[in-house]
Amino acid sequence: MTVSLEQLRRCHIAVDLGAARTRVYVKGQGIVVDEPSVAAVNTRTGGLIAVGAFAQQMTGRTPGYIRVVRPVSGGTVVDVDMAQRMLRHLLGDKLRRALRRKPRLRAAACTPHESDPLARRATVETLVGLGARRVELVDTLIAAAVGCGLPVERPEATMIMACGAATTQIAVLSLGAIVTAQRLPVGGDAIDHAIVAHLRHRHDLLLPAQSVRPLQLAIDAADPHTGTTEIHGRDAATGLARSVTVDTAALREAISAPFTTILDGLSRVLRSCPPDLVADLAEGGLTTVGGSALLPGLDRMLKEATGMPIRIAENPGMCAVQGLGAMLEGNVSPMTLSPLAAR
């Protein structure tokens, strides 16, 4: 952690800007915002029409003059102005006025592991535009590990996998710092896209985005060898509604590529980890956090590939912001290392 806990205790607000959801924690109040990172814009006037859950419902259902945008991708702000406007509306006038009354408003934010300086600067500019005088950046992996209750401050290995919509981050932590880590450009969205692409190429069927997650549950529940499921979508050639019966084994084959990328990254982390820490992981196992940690079959796949115990954190999507909140409230105490007295 590059920022000290003392600096974080002085912060008033913590923000987790994720590709899928934006969460805001206010000191003394708890989590006040938990909404999708989506905004709908009128392209004729430039005005903001909707943000959050309502804007997400508009995806794929808007007329030509309304554009649905996502100002955050892979935990990185790609449109600072739109991210500021989205946050202002999500916070609301009452809360923003209360924050402005702070004499020197300080904010904390999560950043992906090894994010480049431009990405960190975009996050800082987003919060400065909301009135923050100082912004502290915390690695998402450390914040999530604190939020799910892992003993990161002890001299033993803890392993965490943050499964986001656009990225997957894997790390081994010890003594409050990251020993080794990998950031992969694969997340829950890649698995969704693999399913959609398979149906498009094999069955000429266009699947609505809202149908992908229920389909994943059907794949997980079906028998691996004989299971089939019926899918409703739109015919790619005629544009008419059509239903097809799909072999779930073929769908599992289609999503194997994103899963294989995640397993390769996990193997690289374990290979670069010191042997003593790997021995700790055999007992402590791997904890998965993030919204995509609940993907059907992910925990089973990880257990079969590694042989380690796999634990899905309670309410995995909230771990990062809860970890930031614990640091703001002063509920995290680092282990004190006293220097040996000179003889």
XYZ file of C-alpha atoms in Angstrom:
343
model
C 0.000 0.000 0.000
C 1.596 3.268 -1.111
C -0.669 5.452 1.032
C -0.560 5.242 4.827
C -3.529 4.323 6.992
C -3.148 7.652 8.796
C -3.726 9.498 5.513
C -6.785 7.367 4.775
C -8.288 8.100 8.202
C -8.359 11.781 7.250
C -10.502 11.075 4.177
C -14.229 11.828 4.228
C -15.420 9.808 1.233
C -14.345 6.641 -0.609
C -15.252 5.751 -4.192
C -15.020 2.446 -6.036
C -15.398 3.247 -9.746
C -15.984 -0.117 -11.381
C -16.788 -0.983 -14.972
C -20.077 -2.543 -13.862
C -21.056 -0.586 -10.734
C -20.075 2.574 -8.873
C -20.090 2.495 -5.084
C -19.563 5.402 -2.690
C -18.822 5.231 1.047
C -19.209 8.309 3.239
C -17.427 8.370 6.595
C -19.914 7.967 9.422
C -22.787 7.067 7.068
C -21.652 3.917 5.270
C -22.374 3.016 1.650
C -24.645 5.685 0.143
C -24.384 4.804 -3.573
C -24.467 1.400 -5.264
C -25.550 1.861 -8.877
C -24.500 0.652 -12.348
C -21.771 2.781 -13.986
C -24.035 3.792 -16.852
C -25.310 7.132 -18.150
C -27.781 8.001 -20.916
C -27.081 11.177 -22.907
C -29.182 13.196 -25.340
C -26.835 13.594 -28.326
C -28.810 16.580 -29.651
C -28.494 18.740 -26.542
C -25.683 17.017 -24.627
C -27.950 16.766 -21.592
C -27.867 13.847 -19.184
C -31.145 11.902 -19.302
C -30.556 9.133 -16.756
C -27.830 7.475 -14.691
C -27.465 4.220 -12.798
C -30.105 1.500 -12.878
C -32.570 3.444 -15.052
C -29.887 4.163 -17.660
C -28.917 0.480 -17.681
C -32.520 -0.497 -18.421
C -32.357 1.779 -21.474
C -29.429 -0.160 -23.003
C -30.402 -1.393 -26.465
C -33.841 0.192 -26.225
C -33.147 3.842 -27.079
C -33.996 5.929 -30.143
C -31.173 7.281 -32.287
C -30.708 10.565 -30.396
C -30.109 8.869 -27.020
C -26.745 7.229 -26.378
C -26.008 4.969 -23.412
C -22.374 5.289 -22.306
C -20.086 3.691 -19.727
C -17.481 6.226 -18.548
C -15.483 3.548 -16.682
C -13.823 0.525 -18.288
C -11.811 -2.066 -16.386
C -11.690 0.112 -13.277
C -10.205 2.991 -15.301
C -12.033 6.243 -16.038
C -12.118 6.668 -19.821
C -14.340 9.780 -19.881
C -13.573 12.126 -16.983
C -16.304 14.657 -17.757
C -19.029 12.015 -18.046
C -17.796 10.216 -14.909
C -18.046 13.489 -12.960
C -21.558 14.155 -14.230
C -22.620 10.604 -13.419
C -21.224 10.822 -9.874
C -22.898 14.180 -9.234
C -26.304 12.748 -10.094
C -25.704 9.543 -8.143
C -24.685 11.462 -5.012
C -27.616 13.866 -5.196
C -27.791 17.554 -4.270
C -28.242 17.029 -0.520
C -25.177 14.840 -0.063
C -23.019 17.003 -2.356
C -23.901 20.111 -0.325
C -22.978 18.281 2.880
C -19.612 17.260 1.422
C -18.870 20.769 0.176
C -19.177 22.057 3.747
C -16.076 20.056 4.684
C -13.194 22.553 5.069
C -10.733 20.361 3.158
C -12.577 17.483 1.517
C -10.387 14.394 1.139
C -11.343 11.375 -0.940
C -10.024 7.836 -1.398
C -10.473 5.712 -4.503
C -9.628 2.217 -5.730
C -7.296 1.773 -8.674
C -6.512 -1.488 -10.511
C -3.203 -3.164 -9.795
C -0.305 -1.628 -11.754
C -2.562 0.932 -13.420
C -0.599 3.430 -15.504
C -0.095 7.082 -14.447
C -2.695 8.351 -16.937
C -5.352 6.041 -15.461
C -4.525 7.170 -11.916
C -4.598 10.797 -13.007
C -8.050 10.319 -14.585
C -9.380 8.937 -11.289
C -7.901 11.855 -9.356
C -9.321 14.425 -11.798
C -12.765 12.842 -11.535
C -12.871 13.296 -7.765
C -11.195 16.706 -7.812
C -13.980 17.839 -10.126
C -16.438 16.896 -7.368
C -14.712 19.179 -4.859
C -12.027 16.937 -3.351
C -8.898 18.858 -2.337
C -6.814 15.692 -2.010
C -7.295 12.173 -3.402
C -5.617 9.048 -1.991
C -5.362 6.004 -4.268
C -5.498 2.446 -2.906
C -4.824 -0.753 -4.839
C -8.120 -2.551 -5.459
C -6.638 -5.892 -4.372
C -5.613 -4.582 -0.946
C -8.921 -2.789 -0.396
C -10.889 -5.917 -1.373
C -8.731 -8.146 0.859
C -9.417 -5.879 3.826
C -13.106 -5.716 2.962
C -13.577 -9.490 2.914
C -11.753 -9.955 6.224
C -8.478 -11.508 5.077
C -5.591 -11.152 7.591
C -3.439 -9.167 5.176
C -1.286 -7.634 7.926
C 0.069 -11.002 9.157
C 3.344 -12.612 7.984
C 1.490 -15.353 6.121
C 0.168 -15.705 2.603
C -3.358 -14.751 1.629
C -4.502 -15.097 -1.968
C -7.269 -13.069 -3.545
C -8.855 -12.944 -6.991
C -10.854 -9.836 -7.898
C -13.208 -10.800 -10.724
C -14.527 -7.678 -12.415
C -16.609 -7.061 -15.496
C -13.623 -6.221 -17.717
C -10.544 -7.409 -15.790
C -9.468 -10.142 -13.383
C -6.780 -9.372 -10.815
C -4.967 -12.075 -8.836
C -2.527 -11.459 -5.987
C -0.712 -13.040 -3.069
C -0.437 -10.703 -0.079
C 1.647 -10.772 3.077
C 2.454 -8.166 5.750
C -0.023 -5.706 4.257
C 1.590 -5.614 0.810
C 1.363 -7.410 -2.522
C 4.056 -10.062 -2.983
C 3.150 -10.986 -6.564
C 0.163 -10.190 -8.754
C -1.279 -10.438 -12.258
C -3.875 -8.281 -14.003
C -5.722 -9.993 -16.869
C -7.894 -8.250 -19.499
C -10.611 -10.884 -19.048
C -13.721 -10.596 -16.902
C -17.398 -11.418 -16.742
C -18.068 -9.457 -19.926
C -15.667 -11.684 -21.897
C -17.645 -14.771 -20.864
C -20.905 -13.070 -21.854
C -19.427 -12.136 -25.242
C -18.192 -15.707 -25.792
C -21.728 -17.047 -25.289
C -23.257 -14.420 -27.580
C -20.629 -15.056 -30.290
C -21.175 -18.840 -30.127
C -24.927 -18.476 -30.622
C -24.384 -15.989 -33.443
C -21.971 -18.190 -35.409
C -23.456 -21.635 -34.713
C -27.184 -20.878 -34.639
C -27.556 -17.459 -36.338
C -29.259 -16.276 -33.163
C -28.870 -12.822 -31.636
C -29.266 -12.955 -27.866
C -30.460 -9.968 -25.784
C -27.881 -8.840 -23.218
C -30.373 -9.362 -20.368
C -30.652 -13.082 -21.234
C -26.964 -13.983 -20.884
C -26.784 -14.382 -17.086
C -29.905 -16.616 -16.828
C -28.392 -18.701 -19.625
C -25.180 -19.121 -17.612
C -27.240 -20.452 -14.703
C -28.911 -22.943 -17.048
C -25.495 -24.104 -18.309
C -24.265 -24.661 -14.766
C -27.375 -26.565 -13.683
C -27.554 -28.865 -16.716
C -25.933 -32.279 -16.951
C -22.425 -31.925 -18.492
C -23.025 -34.689 -21.059
C -26.720 -34.780 -21.952
C -28.020 -31.347 -20.937
C -29.799 -29.058 -23.360
C -31.510 -25.717 -22.898
C -33.958 -23.703 -24.972
C -32.924 -20.155 -25.872
C -35.140 -17.373 -27.197
C -33.604 -14.670 -29.373
C -33.750 -12.963 -32.753
C -32.881 -14.616 -36.046
C -29.795 -12.934 -37.509
C -31.052 -13.276 -41.086
C -34.766 -12.509 -40.869
C -34.885 -10.408 -37.707
C -37.819 -12.453 -36.402
C -38.091 -14.003 -32.964
C -36.875 -17.594 -32.875
C -36.144 -20.330 -30.328
C -33.384 -22.911 -30.568
C -32.373 -25.884 -28.425
C -28.667 -25.662 -27.595
C -26.321 -28.320 -26.271
C -24.915 -27.018 -22.972
C -21.697 -28.968 -23.517
C -21.029 -26.861 -26.638
C -21.656 -23.683 -24.629
C -19.199 -24.833 -21.979
C -16.664 -25.332 -24.753
C -17.340 -21.783 -26.006
C -16.578 -20.177 -22.630
C -13.477 -22.297 -22.013
C -11.145 -19.705 -23.611
C -11.791 -16.902 -21.050
C -11.598 -19.422 -18.213
C -8.282 -20.751 -19.570
C -6.830 -17.232 -19.602
C -7.766 -16.827 -15.934
C -6.169 -20.180 -15.052
C -2.965 -19.241 -16.892
C -2.724 -16.016 -14.882
C -3.334 -17.913 -11.662
C -0.542 -20.348 -12.539
C 1.888 -17.466 -13.224
C 1.133 -15.944 -9.822
C 1.758 -19.248 -8.031
C 4.983 -19.889 -9.961
C 6.397 -16.482 -9.015
C 5.398 -16.810 -5.357
C 8.040 -17.849 -2.737
C 7.719 -21.528 -1.686
C 6.994 -20.694 1.965
C 3.981 -18.615 0.971
C 2.710 -21.285 -1.436
C 2.710 -23.714 1.507
C 0.440 -21.293 3.404
C -1.958 -21.159 0.457
C -2.460 -24.932 0.513
C -4.316 -24.416 3.790
C -5.721 -20.900 3.418
C -6.778 -21.270 -0.211
C -8.065 -18.600 -2.576
C -10.756 -16.003 -1.886
C -12.716 -14.622 -4.833
C -14.300 -11.159 -4.745
C -15.927 -8.868 -7.293
C -19.250 -9.035 -9.093
C -18.095 -11.768 -11.484
C -17.005 -14.041 -8.607
C -20.579 -15.358 -8.657
C -20.263 -16.629 -12.239
C -21.698 -20.163 -12.302
C -19.003 -22.830 -12.233
C -16.055 -20.467 -11.612
C -15.327 -21.700 -8.087
C -15.569 -25.347 -9.170
C -13.215 -24.751 -12.084
C -10.655 -23.044 -9.841
C -10.784 -25.861 -7.271
C -10.293 -28.548 -9.935
C -7.355 -26.678 -11.487
C -5.482 -25.736 -8.300
C -6.565 -28.252 -5.663
C -6.789 -25.355 -3.180
C -9.839 -24.469 -1.082
C -11.907 -21.784 -2.876
C -14.004 -19.334 -0.877
C -16.412 -16.801 -2.358
C -16.521 -13.725 -0.155
C -19.816 -12.737 1.401
C -21.348 -10.039 -0.823
C -18.255 -10.133 -3.107
C -19.099 -7.040 -5.147
C -18.960 -4.792 -2.074
C -15.590 -5.933 -0.705
C -13.454 -3.149 -2.220
C -15.618 -0.265 -1.014
C -16.107 -1.939 2.372
C -12.329 -2.229 2.710
C -11.912 1.462 1.897
C -14.629 2.279 4.411
C -12.879 0.270 7.131
C -9.673 2.222 6.463
C -11.533 5.549 6.602
C -13.191 4.642 9.898
C -9.864 3.577 11.427
C -10.872 -0.079 11.835
C -7.640 -1.381 10.277
C -4.466 -1.537 12.346
C -1.132 -2.523 10.787
C 1.124 -4.969 12.588
C 3.792 -3.023 14.488
C 7.349 -4.136 13.832
C 9.590 -2.929 16.650
C 13.270 -2.568 15.739
C 15.694 -4.667 17.754
C 17.593 -2.733 20.366
C 21.265 -2.206 19.537
C 23.588 -4.249 21.688
